[in-house]
PDB file of C-alpha atoms in Angstrom:
ATOM      1  CA  MET A   1     144.722  90.888 135.981  1.00 64.00           C
ATOM      2  CA  PRO A   2     147.237  93.295 134.422  1.00 78.00           C
ATOM      3  CA  ALA A   3     145.995  96.799 133.638  1.00 79.00           C
ATOM      4  CA  ASN A   4     147.054  96.552 129.970  1.00 83.00           C
ATOM      5  CA  LEU A   5     145.019  93.406 129.361  1.00 89.00           C
ATOM      6  CA  ILE A   6     141.544  94.905 129.981  1.00 88.00           C
ATOM      7  CA  PRO A   7     141.707  97.535 127.177  1.00 89.00           C
ATOM      8  CA  LEU A   8     143.103  94.929 124.795  1.00 91.00           C
ATOM      9  CA  LEU A   9     140.205  92.554 125.539  1.00 92.00           C
ATOM     10  CA  ILE A  10     137.693  95.349 125.006  1.00 93.00           C
ATOM     11  CA  ILE A  11     139.288  96.285 121.668  1.00 95.00           C
ATOM     12  CA  LEU A  12     139.331  92.614 120.651  1.00 95.00           C
ATOM     13  CA  ALA A  13     135.647  92.186 121.549  1.00 96.00           C
ATOM     14  CA  VAL A  14     134.642  95.310 119.596  1.00 97.00           C
ATOM     15  CA  THR A  15     136.674  94.169 116.568  1.00 97.00           C
ATOM     16  CA  VAL A  16     135.089  90.724 116.594  1.00 97.00           C
ATOM     17  CA  GLY A  17     131.640  92.338 116.912  1.00 97.00           C
ATOM     18  CA  VAL A  18     132.322  94.589 113.927  1.00 97.00           C
ATOM     19  CA  PHE A  19     133.517  91.650 111.803  1.00 97.00           C
ATOM     20  CA  VAL A  20     130.437  89.585 112.702  1.00 97.00           C
ATOM     21  CA  ALA A  21     128.146  92.510 111.834  1.00 97.00           C
ATOM     22  CA  LEU A  22     129.957  93.043 108.502  1.00 97.00           C
ATOM     23  CA  TYR A  23     129.681  89.333 107.706  1.00 97.00           C
ATOM     24  CA  PHE A  24     125.909  89.273 108.132  1.00 97.00           C
ATOM     25  CA  LEU A  25     125.476  92.610 106.347  1.00 96.00           C
ATOM     26  CA  GLY A  26     127.567  91.285 103.432  1.00 96.00           C
ATOM     27  CA  LYS A  27     125.433  88.143 103.188  1.00 96.00           C
ATOM     28  CA  LYS A  28     122.263  90.239 103.139  1.00 96.00           C
ATOM     29  CA  LEU A  29     123.618  92.579 100.447  1.00 96.00           C
ATOM     30  CA  GLN A  30     124.873  89.644  98.360  1.00 97.00           C
ATOM     31  CA  LYS A  31     121.408  88.060  98.448  1.00 96.00           C
ATOM     32  CA  LYS A  32     119.854  91.382  97.396  1.00 95.00           C
ATOM     33  CA  GLN A  33     122.349  91.747  94.523  1.00 94.00           C
ATOM     34  CA  ASP A  34     121.618  88.206  93.310  1.00 94.00           C
ATOM     35  CA  GLU A  35     117.880  88.965  93.238  1.00 94.00           C
ATOM     36  CA  GLN A  36     118.479  92.179  91.283  1.00 90.00           C
ATOM     37  CA  GLN A  37     120.741  90.384  88.805  1.00 88.00           C
ATOM     38  CA  ALA A  38     118.088  87.707  88.296  1.00 92.00           C
ATOM     39  CA  SER A  39     115.442  90.353  87.569  1.00 88.00           C
ATOM     40  CA  LEU A  40     117.811  92.106  85.113  1.00 85.00           C
ATOM     41  CA  ASP A  41     118.446  88.828  83.314  1.00 86.00           C
ATOM     42  CA  ALA A  42     114.710  88.069  83.169  1.00 88.00           C
ATOM     43  CA  VAL A  43     113.855  91.226  81.198  1.00 87.00           C
ATOM     44  CA  ALA A  44     117.043  91.408  79.100  1.00 88.00           C
ATOM     45  CA  GLN A  45     116.716  91.618  75.344  1.00 92.00           C
ATOM     46  CA  GLN A  46     119.114  91.840  72.402  1.00 91.00           C
ATOM     47  CA  MET A  47     119.279  95.122  70.488  1.00 90.00           C
ATOM     48  CA  THR A  48     121.384  96.458  67.671  1.00 91.00           C
ATOM     49  CA  PHE A  49     122.153 100.161  67.829  1.00 92.00           C
ATOM     50  CA  PHE A  50     124.608 102.818  66.715  1.00 92.00           C
ATOM     51  CA  ILE A  51     126.529 104.659  69.440  1.00 91.00           C
ATOM     52  CA  ILE A  52     126.447 108.390  68.760  1.00 91.00           C
ATOM     53  CA  ASP A  53     128.290 109.510  71.900  1.00 90.00           C
ATOM     54  CA  LYS A  54     129.450 108.227  75.263  1.00 90.00           C
ATOM     55  CA  LYS A  55     130.080 110.311  78.374  1.00 89.00           C
ATOM     56  CA  LYS A  56     130.025 110.177  82.144  1.00 91.00           C
ATOM     57  CA  LEU A  57     127.281 112.579  83.147  1.00 89.00           C
ATOM     58  CA  LYS A  58     125.438 113.586  86.283  1.00 89.00           C
ATOM     59  CA  ILE A  59     122.010 112.007  86.600  1.00 87.00           C
ATOM     60  CA  LYS A  60     120.193 115.304  86.057  1.00 86.00           C
ATOM     61  CA  ASP A  61     122.150 116.142  82.875  1.00 87.00           C
ATOM     62  CA  ALA A  62     121.972 112.651  81.367  1.00 85.00           C
ATOM     63  CA  GLY A  63     118.591 112.995  79.685  1.00 84.00           C
ATOM     64  CA  LEU A  64     117.155 110.006  81.510  1.00 86.00           C
ATOM     65  CA  PRO A  65     113.463 109.702  82.421  1.00 86.00           C
ATOM     66  CA  LYS A  66     112.332 111.726  85.449  1.00 89.00           C
ATOM     67  CA  MET A  67     111.447 108.516  87.285  1.00 89.00           C
ATOM     68  CA  VAL A  68     115.137 107.479  87.320  1.00 86.00           C
ATOM     69  CA  TYR A  69     116.089 110.797  88.922  1.00 87.00           C
ATOM     70  CA  ASP A  70     113.276 110.517  91.478  1.00 90.00           C
ATOM     71  CA  GLN A  71     114.255 106.973  92.490  1.00 89.00           C
ATOM     72  CA  THR A  72     117.900 107.907  93.061  1.00 88.00           C
ATOM     73  CA  PRO A  73     118.698 108.545  96.739  1.00 88.00           C
ATOM     74  CA  LYS A  74     118.901 112.280  97.477  1.00 90.00           C
ATOM     75  CA  TYR A  75     122.467 112.138  98.770  1.00 88.00           C
ATOM     76  CA  LEU A  76     123.676 110.682  95.434  1.00 85.00           C
ATOM     77  CA  ARG A  77     121.862 113.055  93.075  1.00 84.00           C
ATOM     78  CA  PRO A  78     124.279 116.014  92.986  1.00 85.00           C
ATOM     79  CA  PHE A  79     127.542 114.036  92.856  1.00 85.00           C
ATOM     80  CA  THR A  80     127.033 110.711  91.080  1.00 86.00           C
ATOM     81  CA  LYS A  81     128.159 110.450  87.466  1.00 90.00           C
ATOM     82  CA  LEU A  82     126.816 107.598  85.360  1.00 90.00           C
ATOM     83  CA  PRO A  83     128.302 106.134  82.176  1.00 92.00           C
ATOM     84  CA  ILE A  84     125.761 107.237  79.556  1.00 93.00           C
ATOM     85  CA  LEU A  85     125.514 106.132  75.938  1.00 92.00           C
ATOM     86  CA  LYS A  86     123.600 108.250  73.445  1.00 93.00           C
ATOM     87  CA  VAL A  87     122.448 105.717  70.872  1.00 92.00           C
ATOM     88  CA  LYS A  88     120.322 105.559  67.758  1.00 93.00           C
ATOM     89  CA  ILE A  89     117.930 102.607  67.717  1.00 91.00           C
ATOM     90  CA  GLY A  90     116.175 102.687  64.364  1.00 89.00           C
ATOM     91  CA  PRO A  91     114.934 106.260  63.882  1.00 92.00           C
ATOM     92  CA  LYS A  92     114.892 106.991  67.624  1.00 92.00           C
ATOM     93  CA  VAL A  93     117.763 108.594  69.608  1.00 92.00           C
ATOM     94  CA  MET A  94     117.919 107.495  73.250  1.00 90.00           C
ATOM     95  CA  SER A  95     120.157 107.794  76.294  1.00 91.00           C
ATOM     96  CA  LEU A  96     121.049 104.506  77.973  1.00 92.00           C
ATOM     97  CA  VAL A  97     122.919 103.802  81.186  1.00 92.00           C
ATOM     98  CA  CYS A  98     125.826 101.445  80.646  1.00 92.00           C
ATOM     99  CA  ASP A  99     127.657  98.989  82.875  1.00 89.00           C
ATOM    100  CA  ALA A 100     131.100 100.394  83.776  1.00 88.00           C
ATOM    101  CA  LYS A 101     132.980  97.382  82.354  1.00 88.00           C
ATOM    102  CA  VAL A 102     131.067  97.544  79.087  1.00 88.00           C
ATOM    103  CA  PHE A 103     131.467 101.346  78.885  1.00 88.00           C
ATOM    104  CA  ASP A 104     135.271 101.046  78.702  1.00 85.00           C
ATOM    105  CA  THR A 105     135.126  98.650  75.754  1.00 84.00           C
ATOM    106  CA  LEU A 106     132.853 100.782  73.563  1.00 86.00           C
ATOM    107  CA  ALA A 107     133.731 103.686  71.308  1.00 84.00           C
ATOM    108  CA  PRO A 108     131.536 106.333  69.703  1.00 85.00           C
ATOM    109  CA  LYS A 109     130.539 105.993  66.066  1.00 87.00           C
ATOM    110  CA  GLN A 110     130.257 102.220  66.014  1.00 88.00           C
ATOM    111  CA  GLU A 111     127.461  99.728  65.603  1.00 90.00           C
ATOM    112  CA  VAL A 112     126.896  97.395  68.531  1.00 90.00           C
ATOM    113  CA  LYS A 113     124.789  94.348  69.326  1.00 92.00           C
ATOM    114  CA  ALA A 114     123.981  94.638  73.022  1.00 91.00           C
ATOM    115  CA  THR A 115     122.001  93.049  75.809  1.00 92.00           C
ATOM    116  CA  VAL A 116     119.731  95.732  77.245  1.00 92.00           C
ATOM    117  CA  SER A 117     117.600  95.490  80.358  1.00 89.00           C
ATOM    118  CA  GLY A 118     115.210  98.455  80.347  1.00 87.00           C
ATOM    119  CA  ILE A 119     117.597 101.407  79.937  1.00 88.00           C
ATOM    120  CA  TYR A 120     120.641  99.527  81.285  1.00 90.00           C
ATOM    121  CA  VAL A 121     123.208  98.051  78.887  1.00 92.00           C
ATOM    122  CA  THR A 122     124.658  94.913  80.498  1.00 90.00           C
ATOM    123  CA  ALA A 123     126.745  93.486  77.630  1.00 90.00           C
ATOM    124  CA  ALA A 124     127.833  94.631  74.194  1.00 90.00           C
ATOM    125  CA  LYS A 125     129.622  93.216  71.199  1.00 88.00           C
ATOM    126  CA  ARG A 126     130.991  95.352  68.382  1.00 86.00           C
ATOM    127  CA  ILE A 127     129.566  94.659  64.915  1.00 84.00           C
ATOM    128  CA  ARG A 128     131.433  97.260  62.870  1.00 74.00           C
ATOM    129  CA  GLY A 129     133.732 100.100  63.820  1.00 62.00           C
ATOM    130  CA  PRO A 130     137.119 100.632  65.421  1.00 61.00           C
ATOM    131  CA  ILE A 131     138.548  98.264  68.004  1.00 62.00           C
ATOM    132  CA  VAL A 132     138.948  99.894  71.409  1.00 63.00           C
ATOM    133  CA  GLU A 133     141.709  98.980  73.850  1.00 58.00           C
ATOM    134  CA  THR A 134     139.986  97.319  76.821  1.00 57.00           C
ATOM    135  CA  ASP A 135     142.827  97.544  79.342  1.00 60.00           C
ATOM    136  CA  PRO A 136     142.231 100.790  81.282  1.00 61.00           C
ATOM    137  CA  LYS A 137     145.911 101.089  82.271  1.00 64.00           C
ATOM    138  CA  LYS A 138     146.982 101.049  78.625  1.00 67.00           C
ATOM    139  CA  ARG A 139     144.280 103.557  77.716  1.00 67.00           C
ATOM    140  CA  LYS A 140     145.387 105.917  80.511  1.00 72.00           C
ATOM    141  CA  ALA A 141     148.997 105.652  79.353  1.00 75.00           C
ATOM    142  CA  GLN A 142     147.927 106.377  75.774  1.00 75.00           C
ATOM    143  CA  ILE A 143     145.945 109.451  76.876  1.00 78.00           C
ATOM    144  CA  LYS A 144     148.916 110.656  78.931  1.00 81.00           C
ATOM    145  CA  GLU A 145     151.225 110.321  75.927  1.00 83.00           C
ATOM    146  CA  GLU A 146     148.773 112.223  73.729  1.00 82.00           C
ATOM    147  CA  LYS A 147     148.645 115.071  76.278  1.00 85.00           C
ATOM    148  CA  LYS A 148     152.445 115.212  76.464  1.00 87.00           C
ATOM    149  CA  ALA A 149     152.685 115.330  72.671  1.00 87.00           C
ATOM    150  CA  ALA A 150     150.100 118.118  72.514  1.00 86.00           C
ATOM    151  CA  LYS A 151     151.972 120.144  75.170  1.00 86.00           C
ATOM    152  CA  ALA A 152     155.274 119.676  73.367  1.00 88.00           C
ATOM    153  CA  LYS A 153     153.691 120.764  70.076  1.00 85.00           C
ATOM    154  CA  ALA A 154     152.138 123.831  71.702  1.00 85.00           C
ATOM    155  CA  LYS A 155     155.439 124.732  73.342  1.00 84.00           C
ATOM    156  CA  ALA A 156     157.271 124.384  70.006  1.00 85.00           C
ATOM    157  CA  ASN A 157     154.693 126.594  68.284  1.00 84.00           C
ATOM    158  CA  LYS A 158     154.971 129.199  71.051  1.00 79.00           C
ATOM    159  CA  GLN A 159     158.765 129.377  70.785  1.00 78.00           C
ATOM    160  CA  LYS A 160     158.645 130.060  67.009  1.00 66.00           C
TER     161      LYS A 160
END
């Protein structure tokens, strides 16, 4: 047996082992995600609220119940930022966690009809208010252009 063949077989065996382990781990995680999605759908309810503000905040600064902070794994607490909506539901002002896809489509100062599961917003539809560009690439380009225009304006004011 050639000397180069043995290390290649060992590498091949390790790679196959890793792929098999990832396959079974993926199946297990997919099953867990499906169960969680089913439980979210079971307790979901429709709400109409007014979005006061939207930000990505750390869990501690978000104004969420203490139980949410306690249930978050310790290694995620200092670094994780969540998409948070500050909303007015009737006379009450609350902070809700929002799905990332839904967060990009919402704008502050608009009324929304949303599907809420506990404190988690899973879907939202605008009732009144401005239309927000949903394509993140277009939004990033728009923000970049606004920054360039602001810099150019500041530079022109400085030169005067």
